Amino acid sequence: MGGKQWFYNFCVRFLMERVTDCCLRDSIKHYGSPKNLKVIFSQRGGHYYGQTKAYWEHLRHQAIAGTTYLNKWEIKHDVLRYSLVEYTPHVNVAGLQLADAVASAFYQACDGLDVTRDIGPAVILEPWMARRTGVIADFGLVLQPTPPWRAKLTPEQQEIFKFYGYKF
């Protein structure tokens, strides 16, 4: 929304759409009502987390008005509380370090410029990947733009996405 970190916020949007959906479905299944989600970001220089929250609020207003752009998914605000969003150095939280390792595995699997491209670490993560109706593609792993052929990936880059169920 005119900020310095629009791409970061857009990527976080995809993550939060899926995470809040999982949290909402799981809390209703186990408790009969929505429970709050705690979000911990890895604190990095150059990121303005207030802009991220402002973007989420913008998305919430769009959802209420029915005007969400790219509305295949929406953040489930029933489980999101800004007071439960924290920012901490990743060295302090093992889960943030694990998130870095997962992100690195997928970066290595699809980066077309890296000479050490390797899909092995990303493939190993398959048992822990989030699924929607048993499918990982477009839920646990999201490729943009859609449809997949518009991403113009090389055959090597397509490998990991094909492994997780994308069709080109």
GROMACS .gro file of N, CA and C in nm:
model
  504
    1MET      N    1   0.084  -0.119   0.000
    1MET     CA    2   0.000   0.000   0.000
    1MET      C    3   0.088   0.125   0.000
    2GLY      N    4   0.175   0.133  -0.100
    2GLY     CA    5   0.259   0.250  -0.113
    2GLY      C    6   0.378   0.251  -0.018
    3GLY      N    7   0.396   0.144   0.059
    3GLY     CA    8   0.508   0.138   0.151
    3GLY      C    9   0.633   0.086   0.085
    4LYS      N   10   0.739   0.080   0.162
    4LYS     CA   11   0.868   0.036   0.112
    4LYS      C   12   0.877  -0.117   0.101
    5GLN      N   13   0.788  -0.188   0.164
    5GLN     CA   14   0.800  -0.334   0.169
    5GLN      C   15   0.677  -0.404   0.112
    6TRP      N   16   0.629  -0.356   0.000
    6TRP     CA   17   0.507  -0.411  -0.059
    6TRP      C   18   0.522  -0.558  -0.094
    7PHE      N   19   0.639  -0.601  -0.146
    7PHE     CA   20   0.655  -0.740  -0.185
    7PHE      C   21   0.656  -0.830  -0.061
    8TYR      N   22   0.724  -0.788   0.045
    8TYR     CA   23   0.726  -0.863   0.171
    8TYR      C   24   0.583  -0.878   0.224
    9ASN      N   25   0.508  -0.770   0.228
    9ASN     CA   26   0.371  -0.775   0.279
    9ASN      C   27   0.283  -0.865   0.193
   10PHE      N   28   0.304  -0.863   0.062
   10PHE     CA   29   0.226  -0.948  -0.027
   10PHE      C   30   0.255  -1.095  -0.001
   11CYS      N   31   0.383  -1.129   0.020
   11CYS     CA   32   0.419  -1.268   0.051
   11CYS      C   33   0.364  -1.310   0.188
   12VAL      N   34   0.373  -1.222   0.286
   12VAL     CA   35   0.319  -1.251   0.419
   12VAL      C   36   0.168  -1.269   0.411
   13ARG      N   37   0.104  -1.196   0.322
   13ARG     CA   38  -0.041  -1.212   0.302
   13ARG      C   39  -0.074  -1.356   0.267
   14PHE      N   40  -0.003  -1.415   0.169
   14PHE     CA   41  -0.028  -1.554   0.131
   14PHE      C   42  -0.013  -1.646   0.250
   15LEU      N   43   0.092  -1.625   0.326
   15LEU     CA   44   0.116  -1.708   0.445
   15LEU      C   45   0.003  -1.693   0.546
   16MET      N   46  -0.035  -1.570   0.575
   16MET     CA   47  -0.137  -1.546   0.677
   16MET      C   48  -0.275  -1.593   0.633
   17GLU      N   49  -0.304  -1.589   0.503
   17GLU     CA   50  -0.432  -1.642   0.456
   17GLU      C   51  -0.442  -1.790   0.489
   18ARG      N   52  -0.335  -1.862   0.469
   18ARG     CA   53  -0.336  -2.006   0.495
   18ARG      C   54  -0.326  -2.037   0.644
   19VAL      N   55  -0.239  -1.968   0.714
   19VAL     CA   56  -0.221  -1.993   0.858
   19VAL      C   57  -0.348  -1.963   0.935
   20THR      N   58  -0.412  -1.850   0.906
   20THR     CA   59  -0.535  -1.817   0.979
   20THR      C   60  -0.647  -1.914   0.944
   21ASP      N   61  -0.649  -1.962   0.820
   21ASP     CA   62  -0.748  -2.062   0.781
   21ASP      C   63  -0.728  -2.190   0.861
   22CYS      N   64  -0.602  -2.236   0.869
   22CYS     CA   65  -0.572  -2.358   0.947
   22CYS      C   66  -0.609  -2.339   1.093
   23CYS      N   67  -0.573  -2.224   1.150
   23CYS     CA   68  -0.602  -2.197   1.291
   23CYS      C   69  -0.753  -2.193   1.316
   24LEU      N   70  -0.827  -2.127   1.229
   24LEU     CA   71  -0.972  -2.118   1.245
   24LEU      C   72  -1.036  -2.257   1.238
   25ARG      N   73  -1.000  -2.334   1.135
   25ARG     CA   74  -1.060  -2.467   1.121
   25ARG      C   75  -1.023  -2.557   1.239
   26ASP      N   76  -0.897  -2.551   1.282
   26ASP     CA   77  -0.853  -2.636   1.392
   26ASP      C   78  -0.919  -2.596   1.524
   27SER      N   79  -0.930  -2.466   1.550
   27SER     CA   80  -0.990  -2.424   1.677
   27SER      C   81  -1.139  -2.456   1.682
   28ILE      N   82  -1.208  -2.444   1.571
   28ILE     CA   83  -1.350  -2.480   1.568
   28ILE      C   84  -1.366  -2.631   1.587
   29LYS      N   85  -1.279  -2.707   1.523
   29LYS     CA   86  -1.285  -2.853   1.536
   29LYS      C   87  -1.262  -2.897   1.681
   30HIS      N   88  -1.164  -2.837   1.748
   30HIS     CA   89  -1.128  -2.880   1.882
   30HIS      C   90  -1.199  -2.807   1.996
   31TYR      N   91  -1.240  -2.681   1.972
   31TYR     CA   92  -1.298  -2.602   2.081
   31TYR      C   93  -1.439  -2.550   2.051
   32GLY      N   94  -1.483  -2.563   1.926
   32GLY     CA   95  -1.617  -2.517   1.890
   32GLY      C   96  -1.627  -2.368   1.862
   33SER      N   97  -1.516  -2.297   1.873
   33SER     CA   98  -1.517  -2.153   1.845
   33SER      C   99  -1.376  -2.109   1.804
   34PRO      N  100  -1.365  -1.993   1.740
   34PRO     CA  101  -1.232  -1.944   1.700
   34PRO      C  102  -1.145  -1.912   1.821
   35LYS      N  103  -1.020  -1.953   1.815
   35LYS     CA  104  -0.921  -1.917   1.917
   35LYS      C  105  -0.817  -1.828   1.853
   36ASN      N  106  -0.751  -1.746   1.934
   36ASN     CA  107  -0.657  -1.649   1.882
   36ASN      C  108  -0.524  -1.712   1.843
   37LEU      N  109  -0.465  -1.658   1.739
   37LEU     CA  110  -0.337  -1.700   1.684
   37LEU      C  111  -0.229  -1.604   1.732
   38LYS      N  112  -0.118  -1.658   1.780
   38LYS     CA  113  -0.003  -1.575   1.814
   38LYS      C  114   0.094  -1.580   1.697
   39VAL      N  115   0.136  -1.463   1.650
   39VAL     CA  116   0.226  -1.452   1.537
   39VAL      C  117   0.358  -1.392   1.586
   40ILE      N  118   0.468  -1.461   1.554
   40ILE     CA  119   0.600  -1.409   1.591
   40ILE      C  120   0.681  -1.392   1.463
   41PHE      N  121   0.717  -1.268   1.435
   41PHE     CA  122   0.801  -1.236   1.319
   41PHE      C  123   0.946  -1.231   1.363
   42SER      N  124   1.032  -1.268   1.272
   42SER     CA  125   1.175  -1.252   1.293
   42SER      C  126   1.208  -1.105   1.271
   43GLN      N  127   1.261  -1.042   1.374
   43GLN     CA  128   1.291  -0.899   1.368
   43GLN      C  129   1.414  -0.878   1.280
   44ARG      N  130   1.396  -0.802   1.175
   44ARG     CA  131   1.504  -0.774   1.080
   44ARG      C  132   1.509  -0.624   1.056
   45GLY      N  133   1.628  -0.576   1.032
   45GLY     CA  134   1.643  -0.435   0.999
   45GLY      C  135   1.576  -0.405   0.866
   46GLY      N  136   1.515  -0.288   0.855
   46GLY     CA  137   1.455  -0.247   0.729
   46GLY      C  138   1.310  -0.285   0.712
   47HIS      N  139   1.256  -0.363   0.803
   47HIS     CA  140   1.114  -0.399   0.794
   47HIS      C  141   1.034  -0.310   0.888
   48TYR      N  142   0.919  -0.267   0.839
   48TYR     CA  143   0.830  -0.182   0.918
   48TYR      C  144   0.704  -0.264   0.944
   49TYR      N  145   0.698  -0.325   1.061
   49TYR     CA  146   0.589  -0.417   1.092
   49TYR      C  147   0.456  -0.345   1.106
   50GLY      N  148   0.460  -0.218   1.136
   50GLY     CA  149   0.336  -0.138   1.139
   50GLY      C  150   0.273  -0.133   1.000
   51GLN      N  151   0.355  -0.131   0.895
   51GLN     CA  152   0.302  -0.132   0.759
   51GLN      C  153   0.234  -0.266   0.729
   52THR      N  154   0.290  -0.373   0.784
   52THR     CA  155   0.230  -0.505   0.764
   52THR      C  156   0.092  -0.509   0.830
   53LYS      N  157   0.082  -0.461   0.953
   53LYS     CA  158  -0.047  -0.457   1.021
   53LYS      C  159  -0.146  -0.366   0.947
   54ALA      N  160  -0.098  -0.254   0.896
   54ALA     CA  161  -0.186  -0.163   0.821
   54ALA      C  162  -0.237  -0.232   0.695
   55TYR      N  163  -0.153  -0.310   0.630
   55TYR     CA  164  -0.195  -0.384   0.511
   55TYR      C  165  -0.301  -0.488   0.549
   56TRP      N  166  -0.280  -0.559   0.660
   56TRP     CA  167  -0.380  -0.656   0.705
   56TRP      C  168  -0.513  -0.587   0.733
   57GLU      N  169  -0.506  -0.469   0.792
   57GLU     CA  170  -0.629  -0.395   0.821
   57GLU      C  171  -0.698  -0.353   0.691
   58HIS      N  172  -0.620  -0.312   0.593
   58HIS     CA  173  -0.675  -0.279   0.462
   58HIS      C  174  -0.744  -0.401   0.402
   59LEU      N  175  -0.681  -0.517   0.411
   59LEU     CA  176  -0.740  -0.641   0.360
   59LEU      C  177  -0.868  -0.677   0.435
   60ARG      N  178  -0.870  -0.650   0.566
   60ARG     CA  179  -0.991  -0.677   0.645
   60ARG      C  180  -1.107  -0.592   0.596
   61HIS      N  181  -1.081  -0.464   0.572
   61HIS     CA  182  -1.187  -0.375   0.522
   61HIS      C  183  -1.234  -0.419   0.383
   62GLN      N  184  -1.140  -0.462   0.298
   62GLN     CA  185  -1.180  -0.513   0.167
   62GLN      C  186  -1.268  -0.637   0.181
   63ALA      N  187  -1.230  -0.728   0.273
   63ALA     CA  188  -1.308  -0.850   0.292
   63ALA      C  189  -1.451  -0.817   0.337
   64ILE      N  190  -1.463  -0.723   0.429
   64ILE     CA  191  -1.596  -0.683   0.477
   64ILE      C  192  -1.679  -0.624   0.363
   65ALA      N  193  -1.615  -0.545   0.278
   65ALA     CA  194  -1.686  -0.478   0.168
   65ALA      C  195  -1.704  -0.570   0.047
   66GLY      N  196  -1.637  -0.686   0.050
   66GLY     CA  197  -1.646  -0.776  -0.064
   66GLY      C  198  -1.568  -0.726  -0.185
   67THR      N  199  -1.462  -0.649  -0.160
   67THR     CA  200  -1.384  -0.591  -0.268
   67THR      C  201  -1.239  -0.640  -0.270
   68THR      N  202  -1.212  -0.753  -0.206
   68THR     CA  203  -1.074  -0.803  -0.198
   68THR      C  204  -1.020  -0.834  -0.337
   69TYR      N  205  -0.905  -0.776  -0.367
   69TYR     CA  206  -0.836  -0.803  -0.493
   69TYR      C  207  -0.760  -0.934  -0.474
   70LEU      N  208  -0.768  -1.023  -0.569
   70LEU     CA  209  -0.715  -1.160  -0.556
   70LEU      C  210  -0.784  -1.227  -0.438
   71ASN      N  211  -0.911  -1.256  -0.452
   71ASN     CA  212  -0.994  -1.300  -0.340
   71ASN      C  213  -1.011  -1.452  -0.330
   72LYS      N  214  -0.921  -1.528  -0.389
   72LYS     CA  215  -0.930  -1.673  -0.376
   72LYS      C  216  -0.920  -1.713  -0.227
   73TRP      N  217  -0.837  -1.642  -0.153
   73TRP     CA  218  -0.821  -1.662  -0.009
   73TRP      C  219  -0.832  -1.527   0.059
   74GLU      N  220  -0.868  -1.530   0.186
   74GLU     CA  221  -0.869  -1.409   0.267
   74GLU      C  222  -0.818  -1.445   0.406
   75ILE      N  223  -0.755  -1.349   0.471
   75ILE     CA  224  -0.712  -1.368   0.609
   75ILE      C  225  -0.836  -1.384   0.695
   76LYS      N  226  -0.836  -1.484   0.781
   76LYS     CA  227  -0.948  -1.507   0.873
   76LYS      C  228  -0.923  -1.423   0.999
   77HIS      N  229  -0.981  -1.305   0.999
   77HIS     CA  230  -0.957  -1.210   1.108
   77HIS      C  231  -1.020  -1.254   1.240
   78ASP      N  232  -1.104  -1.357   1.237
   78ASP     CA  233  -1.162  -1.410   1.360
   78ASP      C  234  -1.055  -1.459   1.457
   79VAL      N  235  -0.939  -1.500   1.406
   79VAL     CA  236  -0.834  -1.556   1.491
   79VAL      C  237  -0.714  -1.462   1.506
   80LEU      N  238  -0.714  -1.350   1.435
   80LEU     CA  239  -0.599  -1.260   1.434
   80LEU      C  240  -0.620  -1.144   1.530
   81ARG      N  241  -0.528  -1.126   1.623
   81ARG     CA  242  -0.530  -1.014   1.718
   81ARG      C  243  -0.396  -0.944   1.708
   82TYR      N  244  -0.397  -0.817   1.677
   82TYR     CA  245  -0.272  -0.743   1.662
   82TYR      C  246  -0.192  -0.739   1.791
   83SER      N  247  -0.259  -0.749   1.904
   83SER     CA  248  -0.188  -0.751   2.032
   83SER      C  249  -0.107  -0.880   2.051
   84LEU      N  250  -0.134  -0.981   1.968
   84LEU     CA  251  -0.061  -1.107   1.976
   84LEU      C  252   0.040  -1.122   1.863
   85VAL      N  253   0.077  -1.011   1.800
   85VAL     CA  254   0.181  -1.010   1.697
   85VAL      C  255   0.307  -0.955   1.761
   86GLU      N  256   0.414  -1.034   1.754
   86GLU     CA  257   0.541  -0.995   1.816
   86GLU      C  258   0.653  -0.996   1.712
   87TYR      N  259   0.761  -0.927   1.746
   87TYR     CA  260   0.879  -0.921   1.662
   87TYR      C  261   0.998  -0.945   1.754
   88THR      N  262   1.077  -1.044   1.722
   88THR     CA  263   1.191  -1.077   1.807
   88THR      C  264   1.307  -1.125   1.719
   89PRO      N  265   1.430  -1.107   1.763
   89PRO     CA  266   1.543  -1.159   1.685
   89PRO      C  267   1.532  -1.311   1.668
   90HIS      N  268   1.561  -1.360   1.550
   90HIS     CA  269   1.543  -1.503   1.524
   90HIS      C  270   1.637  -1.590   1.608
   91VAL      N  271   1.745  -1.535   1.659
   91VAL     CA  272   1.835  -1.614   1.743
   91VAL      C  273   1.770  -1.651   1.877
   92ASN      N  274   1.662  -1.581   1.915
   92ASN     CA  275   1.596  -1.607   2.042
   92ASN      C  276   1.486  -1.713   2.036
   93VAL      N  277   1.442  -1.751   1.915
   93VAL     CA  278   1.328  -1.842   1.903
   93VAL      C  279   1.362  -1.951   1.800
   94ALA      N  280   1.367  -2.074   1.849
   94ALA     CA  281   1.402  -2.186   1.761
   94ALA      C  282   1.305  -2.199   1.644
   95GLY      N  283   1.179  -2.171   1.665
   95GLY     CA  284   1.080  -2.180   1.557
   95GLY      C  285   1.110  -2.085   1.443
   96LEU      N  286   1.164  -1.966   1.474
   96LEU     CA  287   1.201  -1.872   1.369
   96LEU      C  288   1.322  -1.924   1.291
   97GLN      N  289   1.413  -1.989   1.361
   97GLN     CA  290   1.529  -2.047   1.293
   97GLN      C  291   1.484  -2.162   1.202
   98LEU      N  292   1.387  -2.238   1.248
   98LEU     CA  293   1.332  -2.346   1.166
   98LEU      C  294   1.264  -2.287   1.041
   99ALA      N  295   1.190  -2.179   1.058
   99ALA     CA  296   1.126  -2.114   0.944
   99ALA      C  297   1.230  -2.067   0.843
  100ASP      N  298   1.343  -2.015   0.892
  100ASP     CA  299   1.450  -1.975   0.802
  100ASP      C  300   1.504  -2.094   0.724
  101ALA      N  301   1.518  -2.209   0.791
  101ALA     CA  302   1.569  -2.329   0.725
  101ALA      C  303   1.472  -2.378   0.618
  102VAL      N  304   1.342  -2.374   0.647
  102VAL     CA  305   1.240  -2.416   0.550
  102VAL      C  306   1.242  -2.322   0.430
  103ALA      N  307   1.245  -2.192   0.455
  103ALA     CA  308   1.249  -2.095   0.346
  103ALA      C  309   1.373  -2.116   0.261
  104SER      N  310   1.485  -2.143   0.324
  104SER     CA  311   1.610  -2.167   0.251
  104SER      C  312   1.601  -2.292   0.165
  105ALA      N  313   1.536  -2.397   0.217
  105ALA     CA  314   1.522  -2.521   0.139
  105ALA      C  315   1.444  -2.495   0.011
  106PHE      N  316   1.338  -2.417   0.018
  106PHE     CA  317   1.259  -2.390  -0.102
  106PHE      C  318   1.328  -2.289  -0.193
  107TYR      N  319   1.402  -2.197  -0.135
  107TYR     CA  320   1.480  -2.103  -0.217
  107TYR      C  321   1.583  -2.181  -0.299
  108GLN      N  322   1.653  -2.273  -0.234
  108GLN     CA  323   1.753  -2.355  -0.304
  108GLN      C  324   1.688  -2.442  -0.410
  109ALA      N  325   1.566  -2.485  -0.388
  109ALA     CA  326   1.499  -2.574  -0.483
  109ALA      C  327   1.453  -2.502  -0.609
  110CYS      N  328   1.426  -2.372  -0.601
  110CYS     CA  329   1.368  -2.306  -0.718
  110CYS      C  330   1.446  -2.186  -0.768
  111ASP      N  331   1.555  -2.150  -0.703
  111ASP     CA  332   1.634  -2.037  -0.750
  111ASP      C  333   1.708  -2.075  -0.878
  112GLY      N  334   1.677  -2.008  -0.986
  112GLY     CA  335   1.739  -2.039  -1.115
  112GLY      C  336   1.879  -1.985  -1.131
  113LEU      N  337   1.926  -1.901  -1.042
  113LEU     CA  338   2.059  -1.841  -1.055
  113LEU      C  339   2.162  -1.903  -0.963
  114ASP      N  340   2.119  -1.981  -0.869
  114ASP     CA  341   2.208  -2.039  -0.768
  114ASP      C  342   2.271  -2.167  -0.823
  115VAL      N  343   2.403  -2.173  -0.821
  115VAL     CA  344   2.471  -2.292  -0.874
  115VAL      C  345   2.454  -2.414  -0.784
  116THR      N  346   2.408  -2.394  -0.662
  116THR     CA  347   2.389  -2.507  -0.571
  116THR      C  348   2.242  -2.550  -0.564
  117ARG      N  349   2.167  -2.525  -0.672
  117ARG     CA  350   2.025  -2.562  -0.673
  117ARG      C  351   2.010  -2.709  -0.637
  118ASP      N  352   1.920  -2.734  -0.541
  118ASP     CA  353   1.900  -2.871  -0.491
  118ASP      C  354   1.758  -2.881  -0.437
  119ILE      N  355   1.678  -2.974  -0.492
  119ILE     CA  356   1.542  -2.987  -0.442
  119ILE      C  357   1.533  -3.083  -0.323
  120GLY      N  358   1.641  -3.154  -0.294
  120GLY     CA  359   1.639  -3.255  -0.188
  120GLY      C  360   1.585  -3.206  -0.054
  121PRO      N  361   1.640  -3.098   0.003
  121PRO     CA  362   1.589  -3.052   0.133
  121PRO      C  363   1.440  -3.015   0.129
  122ALA      N  364   1.392  -2.956   0.020
  122ALA     CA  365   1.250  -2.920   0.011
  122ALA      C  366   1.162  -3.043  -0.004
  123VAL      N  367   1.212  -3.145  -0.071
  123VAL     CA  368   1.138  -3.270  -0.087
  123VAL      C  369   1.123  -3.341   0.047
  124ILE      N  370   1.228  -3.338   0.127
  124ILE     CA  371   1.227  -3.404   0.258
  124ILE      C  372   1.118  -3.347   0.349
  125LEU      N  373   1.079  -3.224   0.327
  125LEU     CA  374   0.978  -3.157   0.411
  125LEU      C  375   0.834  -3.203   0.382
  126GLU      N  376   0.815  -3.284   0.280
  126GLU     CA  377   0.681  -3.324   0.235
  126GLU      C  378   0.589  -3.373   0.346
  127PRO      N  379   0.634  -3.457   0.440
  127PRO     CA  380   0.540  -3.503   0.544
  127PRO      C  381   0.484  -3.391   0.633
  128TRP      N  382   0.553  -3.276   0.639
  128TRP     CA  383   0.512  -3.168   0.728
  128TRP      C  384   0.445  -3.053   0.655
  129MET      N  385   0.426  -3.067   0.525
  129MET     CA  386   0.367  -2.959   0.446
  129MET      C  387   0.217  -2.948   0.474
  130ALA      N  388   0.170  -2.825   0.482
  130ALA     CA  389   0.026  -2.801   0.502
  130ALA      C  390  -0.051  -2.844   0.379
  131ARG      N  391  -0.169  -2.900   0.404
  131ARG     CA  392  -0.254  -2.950   0.297
  131ARG      C  393  -0.396  -2.897   0.313
  132ARG      N  394  -0.461  -2.883   0.202
  132ARG     CA  395  -0.604  -2.851   0.200
  132ARG      C  396  -0.668  -2.961   0.118
  133THR      N  397  -0.759  -3.034   0.177
  133THR     CA  398  -0.822  -3.151   0.115
  133THR      C  399  -0.717  -3.246   0.059
  134GLY      N  400  -0.609  -3.264   0.135
  134GLY     CA  401  -0.504  -3.358   0.099
  134GLY      C  402  -0.404  -3.307  -0.004
  135VAL      N  403  -0.420  -3.184  -0.052
  135VAL     CA  404  -0.335  -3.130  -0.158
  135VAL      C  405  -0.244  -3.020  -0.103
  136ILE      N  406  -0.116  -3.028  -0.137
  136ILE     CA  407  -0.018  -2.928  -0.093
  136ILE      C  408  -0.016  -2.808  -0.187
  137ALA      N  409  -0.022  -2.835  -0.319
  137ALA     CA  410  -0.015  -2.727  -0.419
  137ALA      C  411  -0.123  -2.623  -0.393
  138ASP      N  412  -0.083  -2.497  -0.394
  138ASP     CA  413  -0.170  -2.381  -0.375
  138ASP      C  414  -0.218  -2.365  -0.232
  139PHE      N  415  -0.162  -2.443  -0.141
  139PHE     CA  416  -0.193  -2.423   0.001
  139PHE      C  417  -0.065  -2.423   0.083
  140GLY      N  418   0.002  -2.537   0.092
  140GLY     CA  419   0.129  -2.544   0.165
  140GLY      C  420   0.245  -2.486   0.086
  141LEU      N  421   0.231  -2.482  -0.044
  141LEU     CA  422   0.329  -2.421  -0.134
  141LEU      C  423   0.251  -2.343  -0.238
  142VAL      N  424   0.278  -2.213  -0.246
  142VAL     CA  425   0.202  -2.126  -0.334
  142VAL      C  426   0.292  -2.072  -0.444
  143LEU      N  427   0.252  -2.089  -0.567
  143LEU     CA  428   0.324  -2.037  -0.682
  143LEU      C  429   0.244  -1.922  -0.741
  144GLN      N  430   0.310  -1.811  -0.761
  144GLN     CA  431   0.247  -1.695  -0.825
  144GLN      C  432   0.332  -1.653  -0.942
  145PRO      N  433   0.279  -1.601  -1.048
  145PRO     CA  434   0.136  -1.580  -1.069
  145PRO      C  435   0.066  -1.709  -1.106
  146THR      N  436  -0.064  -1.705  -1.114
  146THR     CA  437  -0.143  -1.819  -1.158
  146THR      C  438  -0.207  -1.782  -1.292
  147PRO      N  439  -0.235  -1.878  -1.375
  147PRO     CA  440  -0.200  -2.020  -1.365
  147PRO      C  441  -0.049  -2.040  -1.372
  148PRO      N  442  -0.001  -2.159  -1.328
  148PRO     CA  443   0.143  -2.183  -1.314
  148PRO      C  444   0.228  -2.152  -1.437
  149TRP      N  445   0.176  -2.173  -1.556
  149TRP     CA  446   0.257  -2.148  -1.675
  149TRP      C  447   0.294  -2.001  -1.689
  150ARG      N  448   0.216  -1.912  -1.625
  150ARG     CA  449   0.247  -1.769  -1.633
  150ARG      C  450   0.373  -1.732  -1.555
  151ALA      N  451   0.417  -1.819  -1.466
  151ALA     CA  452   0.538  -1.791  -1.387
  151ALA      C  453   0.664  -1.801  -1.473
  152LYS      N  454   0.653  -1.863  -1.589
  152LYS     CA  455   0.765  -1.875  -1.683
  152LYS      C  456   0.889  -1.936  -1.616
  153LEU      N  457   0.869  -2.045  -1.545
  153LEU     CA  458   0.980  -2.113  -1.479
  153LEU      C  459   1.054  -2.202  -1.577
  154THR      N  460   1.182  -2.220  -1.550
  154THR     CA  461   1.260  -2.314  -1.629
  154THR      C  462   1.218  -2.455  -1.589
  155PRO      N  463   1.249  -2.556  -1.670
  155PRO     CA  464   1.217  -2.694  -1.631
  155PRO      C  465   1.279  -2.731  -1.496
  156GLU      N  466   1.397  -2.681  -1.468
  156GLU     CA  467   1.461  -2.710  -1.338
  156GLU      C  468   1.383  -2.647  -1.224
  157GLN      N  469   1.337  -2.524  -1.243
  157GLN     CA  470   1.260  -2.456  -1.139
  157GLN      C  471   1.124  -2.523  -1.119
  158GLN      N  472   1.067  -2.578  -1.224
  158GLN     CA  473   0.937  -2.644  -1.215
  158GLN      C  474   0.943  -2.771  -1.132
  159GLU      N  475   1.061  -2.831  -1.122
  159GLU     CA  476   1.074  -2.962  -1.055
  159GLU      C  477   1.008  -2.967  -0.918
  160ILE      N  478   1.040  -2.873  -0.831
  160ILE     CA  479   0.989  -2.878  -0.695
  160ILE      C  480   0.838  -2.853  -0.693
  161PHE      N  481   0.790  -2.767  -0.781
  161PHE     CA  482   0.647  -2.739  -0.786
  161PHE      C  483   0.571  -2.860  -0.839
  162LYS      N  484   0.626  -2.928  -0.938
  162LYS     CA  485   0.564  -3.051  -0.988
  162LYS      C  486   0.561  -3.156  -0.878
  163PHE      N  487   0.670  -3.167  -0.802
  163PHE     CA  488   0.674  -3.264  -0.692
  163PHE      C  489   0.558  -3.241  -0.596
  164TYR      N  490   0.525  -3.115  -0.571
  164TYR     CA  491   0.419  -3.083  -0.476
  164TYR      C  492   0.282  -3.067  -0.541
  165GLY      N  493   0.268  -3.109  -0.667
  165GLY     CA  494   0.136  -3.120  -0.727
  165GLY      C  495   0.096  -3.019  -0.831
  166TYR      N  496   0.183  -2.926  -0.865
  166TYR     CA  497   0.149  -2.830  -0.969
  166TYR      C  498   0.160  -2.895  -1.107
  167LYS      N  499   0.072  -2.852  -1.197
  167LYS     CA  500   0.074  -2.896  -1.336
  167LYS      C  501   0.112  -2.779  -1.424
  168PHE      N  502   0.202  -2.803  -1.517
  168PHE     CA  503   0.246  -2.697  -1.611
  168PHE      C  504   0.206  -2.733  -1.752
   0.00000   0.00000   0.00000
